[in-house]
Amino acid sequence: MFRKILSVTLVLVLVFVLFSGCASGQKTTETQEEQPEQEEQSTQEELAQEEAEEEGTKEELNPEAQLKIWFSLIPEENEELQSIANEFTEETGVKIEVLDNNFFEVRQKYVVVAASADAPDLVLAQAADLGVLVEADTLRPIEFVDEEFADRFASVAIDAFRYKGELYGVGYSADAYGIIYNKELIEEPPKTWSEFFKMAEELTVRDSSGSITQYGFFTNPTNYWFIYPLIERHGGYYFGRNSDGSFNPDDIGVANEGSIKAFEELLELKEKGLTTQTPEEDESIVSQRFAEGKVAMIIYSLWYAQTYKDNNIDYGYVPLPNNDDGTPSKPLGSVLGIVANKNSKYPKEADAFFKYMMKDENLQRLYEAANGGEAKNGQRNTLNKSVYNSEYV
């Protein structure tokens, strides 16, 4: 089961510090009096330049172009992007279709269709899949990102999408995961992993034949992403670190004492029936059983929250339990971002819409739509500084 650990870029989502500053100095009265007029003139020049650039872009784009973007599984988020796309169409004539997209499946499905007529021009993908997609010759570098553009985002939004010195995308959301639990089965979620596994055993129900009818916990033990906290809590790890904090690919920790203990623990869970049983069963089985009300707790994020709601599952979402020594668990984080298909018939138009959807005001609309408006359900974590500093956040 554990014979293969994929070597991937493990992007750790860090809390980023947003800097702001102002400079002031003594000015003469004459300079102070002239300042408003100078600022107004400067503002008018900037607006004129922006309008000229936008007008130039409209003239250069092919109004017959038709683009596709594989985006999200959150209906409200896709609907909002389609609204933004329709506004872009009104301005440029370029038509855009926003399609559902499970980013967990991009590395398999996108590579297969990238050069076909059904291929998307833009894709929401994980930074962890970047190397696979580039080596498959399906992505092209992004060349419109300058210092001014990059400064509007947390550094990880740019750094996470660099591969061998080239920039292939821009980060859209930083995602980690926690515990999703069924409130009908659990009143107070566990605080430590010991409490977690004790509760999981108590909530597991079997019929007279021994078959499980209710799972206290259910997971896919072959998914290196979600089981990492279970490995880390015993002192295991995937890759060690260098003195500068970067990962050391020569220091592989999957065979150390802590990792072995974690794998033995996962094997015990498998024997108890609390994990998927075959390689063919994947994360969709885990989420499906939770949506059916058969599972009390899963290690996951809110990507399928709408499905749970549609199935009338009263769910809660909390951080991972602490380790038994009181230290916090360390889930792996991922950066989701937009990447561009190398085989697109309309790369110029794709870039134009890429920049358009990444405007601060459009990212604000997408962020609020994805997080359920006033519900603020935490399905997306913005990497855009303007959104991060907004009243909504």
mmCIF file of C-alpha atoms in Angstrom:
data_model
loop_
_atom_site.group_PDB
_atom_site.id
_atom_site.type_symbol
_atom_site.label_atom_id
_atom_site.label_comp_id
_atom_site.label_asym_id
_atom_site.label_seq_id
_atom_site.Cartn_x
_atom_site.Cartn_y
_atom_site.Cartn_z
ATOM 1 C CA MET A 1 0.000 0.000 0.000
ATOM 2 C CA PHE A 2 2.759 2.309 0.907
ATOM 3 C CA ARG A 3 5.237 1.160 -1.702
ATOM 4 C CA LYS A 4 5.197 4.438 -3.509
ATOM 5 C CA ILE A 5 5.476 7.996 -2.285
ATOM 6 C CA LEU A 6 5.210 10.523 -5.051
ATOM 7 C CA SER A 7 7.964 13.095 -5.190
ATOM 8 C CA VAL A 8 6.150 16.400 -5.396
ATOM 9 C CA THR A 9 6.649 19.978 -4.486
ATOM 10 C CA LEU A 10 5.181 20.261 -0.992
ATOM 11 C CA VAL A 11 3.912 23.783 -0.800
ATOM 12 C CA LEU A 12 3.532 24.893 2.818
ATOM 13 C CA VAL A 13 0.942 27.608 3.169
ATOM 14 C CA LEU A 14 2.371 30.256 5.439
ATOM 15 C CA VAL A 15 0.618 33.186 7.060
ATOM 16 C CA PHE A 16 1.886 36.098 5.089
ATOM 17 C CA VAL A 17 2.512 39.562 6.418
ATOM 18 C CA LEU A 18 1.119 42.413 4.479
ATOM 19 C CA PHE A 19 3.246 45.468 4.540
ATOM 20 C CA SER A 20 2.051 48.949 4.125
ATOM 21 C CA GLY A 21 3.953 52.103 4.554
ATOM 22 C CA CYS A 22 3.875 55.770 4.033
ATOM 23 C CA ALA A 23 6.514 58.365 3.754
ATOM 24 C CA SER A 24 6.184 61.966 4.701
ATOM 25 C CA GLY A 25 8.476 64.898 4.867
ATOM 26 C CA GLN A 26 8.465 68.620 5.412
ATOM 27 C CA LYS A 27 7.317 70.636 2.443
ATOM 28 C CA THR A 28 7.191 74.340 1.845
ATOM 29 C CA THR A 29 3.811 76.059 1.869
ATOM 30 C CA GLU A 30 4.117 76.629 -1.855
ATOM 31 C CA THR A 31 4.707 72.920 -2.505
ATOM 32 C CA GLN A 32 1.782 71.973 -0.304
ATOM 33 C CA GLU A 33 -0.517 74.326 -2.212
ATOM 34 C CA GLU A 34 0.605 72.918 -5.552
ATOM 35 C CA GLN A 35 0.309 69.275 -4.459
ATOM 36 C CA PRO A 36 -3.458 68.738 -5.047
ATOM 37 C CA GLU A 37 -3.231 70.132 -8.567
ATOM 38 C CA GLN A 38 -0.187 67.972 -9.335
ATOM 39 C CA GLU A 39 -1.868 64.863 -7.913
ATOM 40 C CA GLU A 40 -5.019 65.515 -9.951
ATOM 41 C CA GLN A 41 -2.988 65.922 -13.127
ATOM 42 C CA SER A 42 -1.045 62.735 -12.358
ATOM 43 C CA THR A 43 -4.252 60.806 -11.698
ATOM 44 C CA GLN A 44 -5.784 61.998 -14.961
ATOM 45 C CA GLU A 45 -2.674 60.934 -16.869
ATOM 46 C CA GLU A 46 -2.734 57.495 -15.235
ATOM 47 C CA LEU A 47 -6.419 57.020 -16.046
ATOM 48 C CA ALA A 48 -5.836 58.090 -19.628
ATOM 49 C CA GLN A 49 -2.961 55.636 -19.924
ATOM 50 C CA GLU A 50 -5.075 52.800 -18.482
ATOM 51 C CA GLU A 51 -7.930 53.595 -20.873
ATOM 52 C CA ALA A 52 -5.519 53.649 -23.794
ATOM 53 C CA GLU A 53 -4.046 50.306 -22.767
ATOM 54 C CA GLU A 54 -7.508 48.755 -22.386
ATOM 55 C CA GLU A 55 -8.611 50.144 -25.753
ATOM 56 C CA GLY A 56 -5.441 48.807 -27.345
ATOM 57 C CA THR A 57 -6.097 45.387 -25.866
ATOM 58 C CA LYS A 58 -9.663 45.344 -27.235
ATOM 59 C CA GLU A 59 -8.426 46.173 -30.731
ATOM 60 C CA GLU A 60 -5.754 43.466 -30.635
ATOM 61 C CA LEU A 61 -8.011 40.626 -29.445
ATOM 62 C CA ASN A 62 -9.823 38.346 -31.857
ATOM 63 C CA PRO A 63 -13.566 38.809 -31.195
ATOM 64 C CA GLU A 64 -14.183 35.397 -32.773
ATOM 65 C CA ALA A 65 -12.092 33.656 -30.105
ATOM 66 C CA GLN A 66 -13.817 31.154 -27.820
ATOM 67 C CA LEU A 67 -12.127 30.115 -24.582
ATOM 68 C CA LYS A 68 -12.751 27.453 -21.969
ATOM 69 C CA ILE A 69 -11.607 27.524 -18.359
ATOM 70 C CA TRP A 70 -11.685 24.538 -16.033
ATOM 71 C CA PHE A 71 -12.386 26.227 -12.740
ATOM 72 C CA SER A 72 -14.219 24.992 -9.648
ATOM 73 C CA LEU A 73 -16.728 22.560 -8.149
ATOM 74 C CA ILE A 74 -18.320 25.319 -6.078
ATOM 75 C CA PRO A 75 -21.445 26.324 -8.052
ATOM 76 C CA GLU A 76 -21.581 29.903 -6.752
ATOM 77 C CA GLU A 77 -17.916 30.449 -7.583
ATOM 78 C CA ASN A 78 -18.322 29.171 -11.130
ATOM 79 C CA GLU A 79 -21.442 31.285 -11.615
ATOM 80 C CA GLU A 80 -19.602 34.408 -10.473
ATOM 81 C CA LEU A 81 -16.676 33.731 -12.794
ATOM 82 C CA GLN A 82 -19.117 33.209 -15.652
ATOM 83 C CA SER A 83 -20.633 36.623 -14.845
ATOM 84 C CA ILE A 84 -17.155 38.158 -14.918
ATOM 85 C CA ALA A 85 -16.463 36.327 -18.180
ATOM 86 C CA ASN A 86 -19.677 37.682 -19.694
ATOM 87 C CA GLU A 87 -18.581 41.216 -18.816
ATOM 88 C CA PHE A 88 -15.263 40.515 -20.538
ATOM 89 C CA THR A 89 -17.181 39.273 -23.578
ATOM 90 C CA GLU A 90 -19.186 42.501 -23.714
ATOM 91 C CA GLU A 91 -15.955 44.505 -23.732
ATOM 92 C CA THR A 92 -13.929 42.380 -26.157
ATOM 93 C CA GLY A 93 -16.230 40.003 -28.019
ATOM 94 C CA VAL A 94 -14.188 37.033 -26.772
ATOM 95 C CA LYS A 95 -16.540 34.290 -25.562
ATOM 96 C CA ILE A 96 -15.669 32.259 -22.468
ATOM 97 C CA GLU A 97 -17.177 29.081 -21.057
ATOM 98 C CA VAL A 98 -16.585 28.293 -17.371
ATOM 99 C CA LEU A 99 -16.604 24.550 -16.669
ATOM 100 C CA ASP A 100 -16.670 22.426 -13.519
ATOM 101 C CA ASN A 101 -13.258 21.173 -12.463
ATOM 102 C CA ASN A 102 -12.008 18.845 -9.723
ATOM 103 C CA PHE A 103 -8.438 20.038 -9.219
ATOM 104 C CA PHE A 104 -7.500 16.680 -7.677
ATOM 105 C CA GLU A 105 -8.055 15.115 -11.105
ATOM 106 C CA VAL A 106 -6.242 17.717 -13.221
ATOM 107 C CA ARG A 107 -2.935 15.844 -13.392
ATOM 108 C CA GLN A 108 -4.742 12.816 -14.855
ATOM 109 C CA LYS A 109 -7.513 14.312 -16.989
ATOM 110 C CA TYR A 110 -5.915 17.511 -18.271
ATOM 111 C CA VAL A 111 -2.768 15.845 -19.598
ATOM 112 C CA VAL A 112 -4.928 13.506 -21.689
ATOM 113 C CA VAL A 113 -6.991 16.248 -23.360
ATOM 114 C CA ALA A 114 -4.533 19.180 -23.375
ATOM 115 C CA ALA A 115 -3.901 18.982 -27.116
ATOM 116 C CA SER A 116 -7.464 18.061 -28.130
ATOM 117 C CA ALA A 117 -10.406 20.146 -29.280
ATOM 118 C CA ASP A 118 -11.996 19.683 -25.847
ATOM 119 C CA ALA A 119 -9.019 21.146 -24.020
ATOM 120 C CA PRO A 120 -9.400 24.158 -21.727
ATOM 121 C CA ASP A 121 -7.357 27.284 -22.390
ATOM 122 C CA LEU A 122 -6.985 28.032 -18.673
ATOM 123 C CA VAL A 123 -7.086 25.644 -15.707
ATOM 124 C CA LEU A 124 -7.302 25.930 -11.933
ATOM 125 C CA ALA A 125 -4.593 23.517 -10.770
ATOM 126 C CA GLN A 126 -2.539 22.643 -7.706
ATOM 127 C CA ALA A 127 1.010 23.935 -7.521
ATOM 128 C CA ALA A 128 1.961 20.424 -6.417
ATOM 129 C CA ASP A 129 1.028 19.171 -9.912
ATOM 130 C CA LEU A 130 3.007 21.846 -11.741
ATOM 131 C CA GLY A 131 6.057 19.706 -12.492
ATOM 132 C CA VAL A 132 3.943 16.901 -13.941
ATOM 133 C CA LEU A 133 2.015 19.289 -16.184
ATOM 134 C CA VAL A 134 5.118 21.111 -17.408
ATOM 135 C CA GLU A 135 7.077 17.921 -18.090
ATOM 136 C CA ALA A 136 4.074 16.629 -20.046
ATOM 137 C CA ASP A 137 4.542 19.692 -22.282
ATOM 138 C CA THR A 138 1.032 21.014 -21.622
ATOM 139 C CA LEU A 139 1.717 24.441 -20.070
ATOM 140 C CA ARG A 140 3.286 27.635 -21.332
ATOM 141 C CA PRO A 141 5.109 30.244 -19.233
ATOM 142 C CA ILE A 142 3.182 33.311 -18.092
ATOM 143 C CA GLU A 143 4.952 36.438 -19.323
ATOM 144 C CA PHE A 144 2.606 39.275 -18.349
ATOM 145 C CA VAL A 145 3.424 39.182 -14.624
ATOM 146 C CA ASP A 146 5.581 42.185 -13.780
ATOM 147 C CA GLU A 147 6.642 43.603 -10.416
ATOM 148 C CA GLU A 148 3.505 45.726 -10.090
ATOM 149 C CA PHE A 149 1.248 42.735 -10.771
ATOM 150 C CA ALA A 150 3.148 40.419 -8.417
ATOM 151 C CA ASP A 151 3.129 42.970 -5.602
ATOM 152 C CA ARG A 152 -0.657 42.650 -5.381
ATOM 153 C CA PHE A 153 -0.292 39.072 -4.141
ATOM 154 C CA ALA A 154 1.395 37.168 -1.335
ATOM 155 C CA SER A 155 4.822 35.993 -2.476
ATOM 156 C CA VAL A 156 3.736 32.337 -2.329
ATOM 157 C CA ALA A 157 1.185 33.045 -5.085
ATOM 158 C CA ILE A 158 4.064 33.655 -7.475
ATOM 159 C CA ASP A 159 6.792 31.450 -6.004
ATOM 160 C CA ALA A 160 4.589 28.345 -5.897
ATOM 161 C CA PHE A 161 4.131 28.429 -9.666
ATOM 162 C CA ARG A 162 7.774 28.703 -10.655
ATOM 163 C CA TYR A 163 9.341 25.624 -12.181
ATOM 164 C CA LYS A 164 12.945 25.473 -13.355
ATOM 165 C CA GLY A 165 13.137 29.254 -13.364
ATOM 166 C CA GLU A 166 9.949 29.856 -15.364
ATOM 167 C CA LEU A 167 6.634 31.195 -14.077
ATOM 168 C CA TYR A 168 3.681 29.057 -15.179
ATOM 169 C CA GLY A 169 0.788 30.446 -13.172
ATOM 170 C CA VAL A 170 -0.525 32.754 -10.474
ATOM 171 C CA GLY A 171 -1.861 31.579 -7.120
ATOM 172 C CA TYR A 172 -5.586 31.996 -6.534
ATOM 173 C CA SER A 173 -6.208 30.329 -3.163
ATOM 174 C CA ALA A 174 -4.197 28.716 -0.378
ATOM 175 C CA ASP A 175 -5.810 25.506 0.789
ATOM 176 C CA ALA A 176 -5.175 23.229 3.718
ATOM 177 C CA TYR A 177 -7.559 20.848 5.467
ATOM 178 C CA GLY A 178 -9.014 19.905 8.824
ATOM 179 C CA ILE A 179 -11.671 17.655 10.313
ATOM 180 C CA ILE A 180 -15.147 17.621 8.809
ATOM 181 C CA TYR A 181 -17.600 15.991 11.197
ATOM 182 C CA ASN A 182 -21.279 15.102 11.261
ATOM 183 C CA LYS A 183 -22.991 17.201 13.933
ATOM 184 C CA GLU A 184 -25.766 14.642 14.331
ATOM 185 C CA LEU A 185 -23.162 12.159 15.538
ATOM 186 C CA ILE A 186 -20.665 14.431 17.279
ATOM 187 C CA GLU A 187 -21.527 17.251 19.645
ATOM 188 C CA GLU A 188 -17.953 18.282 20.515
ATOM 189 C CA PRO A 189 -15.120 17.393 18.099
ATOM 190 C CA PRO A 190 -11.941 15.842 19.550
ATOM 191 C CA LYS A 191 -9.086 18.089 20.685
ATOM 192 C CA THR A 192 -6.226 15.557 20.431
ATOM 193 C CA TRP A 193 -5.449 12.613 18.181
ATOM 194 C CA SER A 194 -5.904 10.180 21.075
ATOM 195 C CA GLU A 195 -9.404 11.567 21.613
ATOM 196 C CA PHE A 196 -9.977 11.408 17.866
ATOM 197 C CA PHE A 197 -9.201 7.702 17.503
ATOM 198 C CA LYS A 198 -11.070 6.809 20.693
ATOM 199 C CA MET A 199 -14.140 8.644 19.396
ATOM 200 C CA ALA A 200 -13.753 7.030 15.965
ATOM 201 C CA GLU A 201 -13.841 3.568 17.528
ATOM 202 C CA GLU A 202 -16.832 4.389 19.744
ATOM 203 C CA LEU A 203 -18.834 5.754 16.820
ATOM 204 C CA THR A 204 -18.174 2.800 14.518
ATOM 205 C CA VAL A 205 -21.269 0.591 14.327
ATOM 206 C CA ARG A 206 -21.428 -2.950 12.927
ATOM 207 C CA ASP A 207 -24.388 -5.157 12.113
ATOM 208 C CA SER A 208 -24.837 -8.764 13.203
ATOM 209 C CA SER A 209 -22.625 -9.978 10.366
ATOM 210 C CA GLY A 210 -19.794 -7.650 11.353
ATOM 211 C CA SER A 211 -20.236 -5.280 8.414
ATOM 212 C CA ILE A 212 -19.830 -1.591 9.196
ATOM 213 C CA THR A 213 -23.030 0.434 8.956
ATOM 214 C CA GLN A 214 -21.558 3.613 10.454
ATOM 215 C CA TYR A 215 -17.912 4.676 10.308
ATOM 216 C CA GLY A 216 -16.460 6.675 13.171
ATOM 217 C CA PHE A 217 -13.679 7.717 10.788
ATOM 218 C CA PHE A 218 -12.896 6.927 7.174
ATOM 219 C CA THR A 219 -9.883 7.766 5.023
ATOM 220 C CA ASN A 220 -7.811 6.746 2.017
ATOM 221 C CA PRO A 221 -4.461 5.556 3.462
ATOM 222 C CA THR A 222 -2.662 5.782 0.118
ATOM 223 C CA ASN A 223 -3.229 9.533 -0.215
ATOM 224 C CA TYR A 224 0.074 11.030 0.947
ATOM 225 C CA TRP A 225 -1.572 14.453 1.258
ATOM 226 C CA PHE A 226 -4.207 13.732 3.874
ATOM 227 C CA ILE A 227 -2.330 11.128 5.922
ATOM 228 C CA TYR A 228 0.690 13.365 6.477
ATOM 229 C CA PRO A 229 -0.525 14.686 9.889
ATOM 230 C CA LEU A 230 -0.862 11.078 11.056
ATOM 231 C CA ILE A 231 2.751 10.470 10.044
ATOM 232 C CA GLU A 232 4.095 13.766 11.377
ATOM 233 C CA ARG A 233 2.531 13.263 14.811
ATOM 234 C CA HIS A 234 4.792 10.238 15.347
ATOM 235 C CA GLY A 235 7.893 12.081 14.149
ATOM 236 C CA GLY A 236 7.780 10.844 10.575
ATOM 237 C CA TYR A 237 8.206 13.019 7.496
ATOM 238 C CA TYR A 238 8.491 12.829 3.727
ATOM 239 C CA PHE A 239 11.507 15.056 3.122
ATOM 240 C CA GLY A 240 13.958 16.595 5.555
ATOM 241 C CA ARG A 241 14.976 20.225 5.398
ATOM 242 C CA ASN A 242 18.189 22.068 4.697
ATOM 243 C CA SER A 243 19.529 24.752 7.021
ATOM 244 C CA ASP A 244 17.805 27.441 4.924
ATOM 245 C CA GLY A 245 14.414 25.775 5.391
ATOM 246 C CA SER A 246 14.161 24.335 1.879
ATOM 247 C CA PHE A 247 13.361 20.663 1.345
ATOM 248 C CA ASN A 248 16.202 18.170 1.023
ATOM 249 C CA PRO A 249 15.235 15.494 -1.549
ATOM 250 C CA ASP A 250 18.125 13.316 -0.358
ATOM 251 C CA ASP A 251 16.672 13.085 3.163
ATOM 252 C CA ILE A 252 13.643 10.829 2.774
ATOM 253 C CA GLY A 253 11.943 10.076 6.082
ATOM 254 C CA VAL A 254 9.333 7.473 5.135
ATOM 255 C CA ALA A 255 11.400 4.647 6.633
ATOM 256 C CA ASN A 256 12.242 6.266 9.966
ATOM 257 C CA GLU A 257 10.816 5.013 13.246
ATOM 258 C CA GLY A 258 7.982 7.548 13.371
ATOM 259 C CA SER A 259 6.829 6.887 9.810
ATOM 260 C CA ILE A 260 6.861 3.128 10.329
ATOM 261 C CA LYS A 261 4.760 3.530 13.479
ATOM 262 C CA ALA A 262 2.266 5.652 11.526
ATOM 263 C CA PHE A 263 2.058 3.104 8.704
ATOM 264 C CA GLU A 264 1.405 0.340 11.236
ATOM 265 C CA GLU A 265 -1.372 2.480 12.709
ATOM 266 C CA LEU A 266 -2.902 2.950 9.257
ATOM 267 C CA LEU A 267 -2.714 -0.790 8.599
ATOM 268 C CA GLU A 268 -4.624 -1.383 11.838
ATOM 269 C CA LEU A 269 -7.283 1.074 10.680
ATOM 270 C CA LYS A 270 -7.495 -0.781 7.368
ATOM 271 C CA GLU A 271 -7.974 -4.105 9.158
ATOM 272 C CA LYS A 272 -10.791 -2.520 11.172
ATOM 273 C CA GLY A 273 -12.448 -1.389 7.936
ATOM 274 C CA LEU A 274 -11.969 2.331 8.579
ATOM 275 C CA THR A 275 -10.058 2.982 5.345
ATOM 276 C CA THR A 276 -10.528 2.302 1.666
ATOM 277 C CA GLN A 277 -9.602 -1.299 0.911
ATOM 278 C CA THR A 278 -8.395 -1.296 -2.704
ATOM 279 C CA PRO A 279 -6.184 0.960 -4.857
ATOM 280 C CA GLU A 280 -9.204 1.698 -7.058
ATOM 281 C CA GLU A 281 -11.028 3.436 -4.200
ATOM 282 C CA ASP A 282 -10.038 7.097 -3.903
ATOM 283 C CA GLU A 283 -11.075 10.347 -2.217
ATOM 284 C CA SER A 284 -14.429 10.364 -3.974
ATOM 285 C CA ILE A 285 -15.426 7.287 -1.929
ATOM 286 C CA VAL A 286 -14.461 9.044 1.305
ATOM 287 C CA SER A 287 -16.471 12.163 0.518
ATOM 288 C CA GLN A 288 -19.389 10.152 -0.889
ATOM 289 C CA ARG A 289 -19.811 8.105 2.278
ATOM 290 C CA PHE A 290 -19.700 11.233 4.407
ATOM 291 C CA ALA A 291 -22.339 12.818 2.153
ATOM 292 C CA GLU A 292 -24.501 9.726 2.668
ATOM 293 C CA GLY A 293 -24.350 10.213 6.442
ATOM 294 C CA LYS A 294 -22.372 7.010 6.975
ATOM 295 C CA VAL A 295 -19.207 8.615 8.388
ATOM 296 C CA ALA A 296 -18.747 10.651 11.564
ATOM 297 C CA MET A 297 -15.365 12.251 10.719
ATOM 298 C CA ILE A 298 -13.074 12.672 7.723
ATOM 299 C CA ILE A 299 -9.783 14.493 7.178
ATOM 300 C CA TYR A 300 -10.693 16.814 4.334
ATOM 301 C CA SER A 301 -11.478 20.366 3.321
ATOM 302 C CA LEU A 302 -14.711 22.026 2.226
ATOM 303 C CA TRP A 303 -14.396 21.366 -1.497
ATOM 304 C CA TYR A 304 -17.605 19.292 -1.492
ATOM 305 C CA ALA A 305 -19.516 21.401 1.019
ATOM 306 C CA GLN A 306 -22.367 21.964 -1.416
ATOM 307 C CA THR A 307 -22.798 18.212 -1.840
ATOM 308 C CA TYR A 308 -23.087 17.782 1.920
ATOM 309 C CA LYS A 309 -25.674 20.556 2.049
ATOM 310 C CA ASP A 310 -27.630 19.033 -0.830
ATOM 311 C CA ASN A 311 -27.735 15.777 1.135
ATOM 312 C CA ASN A 312 -28.913 17.574 4.295
ATOM 313 C CA ILE A 313 -25.767 16.727 6.225
ATOM 314 C CA ASP A 314 -25.343 19.068 9.195
ATOM 315 C CA TYR A 315 -21.561 19.266 9.178
ATOM 316 C CA GLY A 316 -18.913 21.136 11.115
ATOM 317 C CA TYR A 317 -15.356 22.013 10.157
ATOM 318 C CA VAL A 318 -12.519 22.410 12.671
ATOM 319 C CA PRO A 319 -8.710 22.394 12.615
ATOM 320 C CA LEU A 320 -6.905 19.085 12.981
ATOM 321 C CA PRO A 321 -6.586 17.778 16.554
ATOM 322 C CA ASN A 322 -3.421 18.665 18.441
ATOM 323 C CA ASN A 323 -0.710 16.079 18.893
ATOM 324 C CA ASP A 324 -0.851 14.395 22.287
ATOM 325 C CA ASP A 325 2.080 16.481 23.534
ATOM 326 C CA GLY A 326 0.029 19.633 22.933
ATOM 327 C CA THR A 327 1.806 20.750 19.763
ATOM 328 C CA PRO A 328 -0.406 21.647 16.793
ATOM 329 C CA SER A 329 -0.767 19.267 13.871
ATOM 330 C CA LYS A 330 0.877 20.248 10.613
ATOM 331 C CA PRO A 331 -1.250 19.555 7.550
ATOM 332 C CA LEU A 332 0.284 19.926 4.144
ATOM 333 C CA GLY A 333 -0.951 22.980 2.354
ATOM 334 C CA SER A 334 -1.469 23.581 -1.330
ATOM 335 C CA VAL A 335 -1.689 26.626 -3.511
ATOM 336 C CA LEU A 336 -4.311 26.571 -6.230
ATOM 337 C CA GLY A 337 -3.651 28.800 -9.185
ATOM 338 C CA ILE A 338 -4.479 29.505 -12.798
ATOM 339 C CA VAL A 339 -2.227 27.978 -15.466
ATOM 340 C CA ALA A 340 -2.366 28.323 -19.258
ATOM 341 C CA ASN A 341 -2.586 25.597 -21.890
ATOM 342 C CA LYS A 342 0.408 25.565 -24.226
ATOM 343 C CA ASN A 343 -1.814 24.282 -27.034
ATOM 344 C CA SER A 344 -4.441 27.033 -26.879
ATOM 345 C CA LYS A 345 -5.489 28.453 -30.247
ATOM 346 C CA TYR A 346 -5.936 31.844 -28.589
ATOM 347 C CA PRO A 347 -3.038 32.476 -26.180
ATOM 348 C CA LYS A 348 -3.330 36.274 -26.428
ATOM 349 C CA GLU A 349 -7.025 36.185 -25.602
ATOM 350 C CA ALA A 350 -6.426 33.667 -22.805
ATOM 351 C CA ASP A 351 -3.816 35.950 -21.242
ATOM 352 C CA ALA A 352 -6.155 38.927 -21.528
ATOM 353 C CA PHE A 353 -8.905 37.116 -19.635
ATOM 354 C CA PHE A 354 -6.381 35.712 -17.154
ATOM 355 C CA LYS A 355 -5.376 39.282 -16.249
ATOM 356 C CA TYR A 356 -9.004 40.414 -16.234
ATOM 357 C CA MET A 357 -10.197 37.775 -13.781
ATOM 358 C CA MET A 358 -7.196 38.471 -11.526
ATOM 359 C CA LYS A 359 -8.152 42.127 -11.035
ATOM 360 C CA ASP A 360 -8.575 42.955 -7.350
ATOM 361 C CA GLU A 361 -12.278 43.709 -7.683
ATOM 362 C CA ASN A 362 -12.967 40.477 -9.572
ATOM 363 C CA LEU A 363 -11.042 38.388 -7.064
ATOM 364 C CA GLN A 364 -13.121 40.022 -4.332
ATOM 365 C CA ARG A 365 -16.315 38.914 -6.076
ATOM 366 C CA LEU A 366 -15.017 35.382 -6.559
ATOM 367 C CA TYR A 367 -13.812 35.112 -2.966
ATOM 368 C CA GLU A 368 -17.160 36.155 -1.526
ATOM 369 C CA ALA A 369 -19.075 33.855 -3.878
ATOM 370 C CA ALA A 370 -16.871 30.862 -3.071
ATOM 371 C CA ASN A 371 -17.211 31.438 0.666
ATOM 372 C CA GLY A 372 -20.990 31.620 0.621
ATOM 373 C CA GLY A 373 -21.388 35.370 1.018
ATOM 374 C CA GLU A 374 -22.332 36.133 4.606
ATOM 375 C CA ALA A 375 -21.903 32.465 5.548
ATOM 376 C CA LYS A 376 -18.116 32.881 5.246
ATOM 377 C CA ASN A 377 -17.597 29.126 5.196
ATOM 378 C CA GLY A 378 -13.847 29.205 4.554
ATOM 379 C CA GLN A 379 -13.769 27.248 1.305
ATOM 380 C CA ARG A 380 -11.217 29.651 -0.169
ATOM 381 C CA ASN A 381 -8.276 31.474 1.406
ATOM 382 C CA THR A 382 -7.240 34.444 -0.690
ATOM 383 C CA LEU A 383 -3.688 35.267 -1.740
ATOM 384 C CA ASN A 384 -4.637 38.712 -3.021
ATOM 385 C CA LYS A 385 -3.620 41.529 -0.677
ATOM 386 C CA SER A 386 -6.572 43.766 -1.514
ATOM 387 C CA VAL A 387 -9.072 40.998 -0.750
ATOM 388 C CA TYR A 388 -7.166 39.997 2.379
ATOM 389 C CA ASN A 389 -7.419 43.562 3.688
ATOM 390 C CA SER A 390 -11.086 43.957 2.764
ATOM 391 C CA GLU A 391 -13.894 44.385 5.286
ATOM 392 C CA TYR A 392 -15.301 41.026 4.201
ATOM 393 C CA VAL A 393 -12.227 39.144 5.384
#
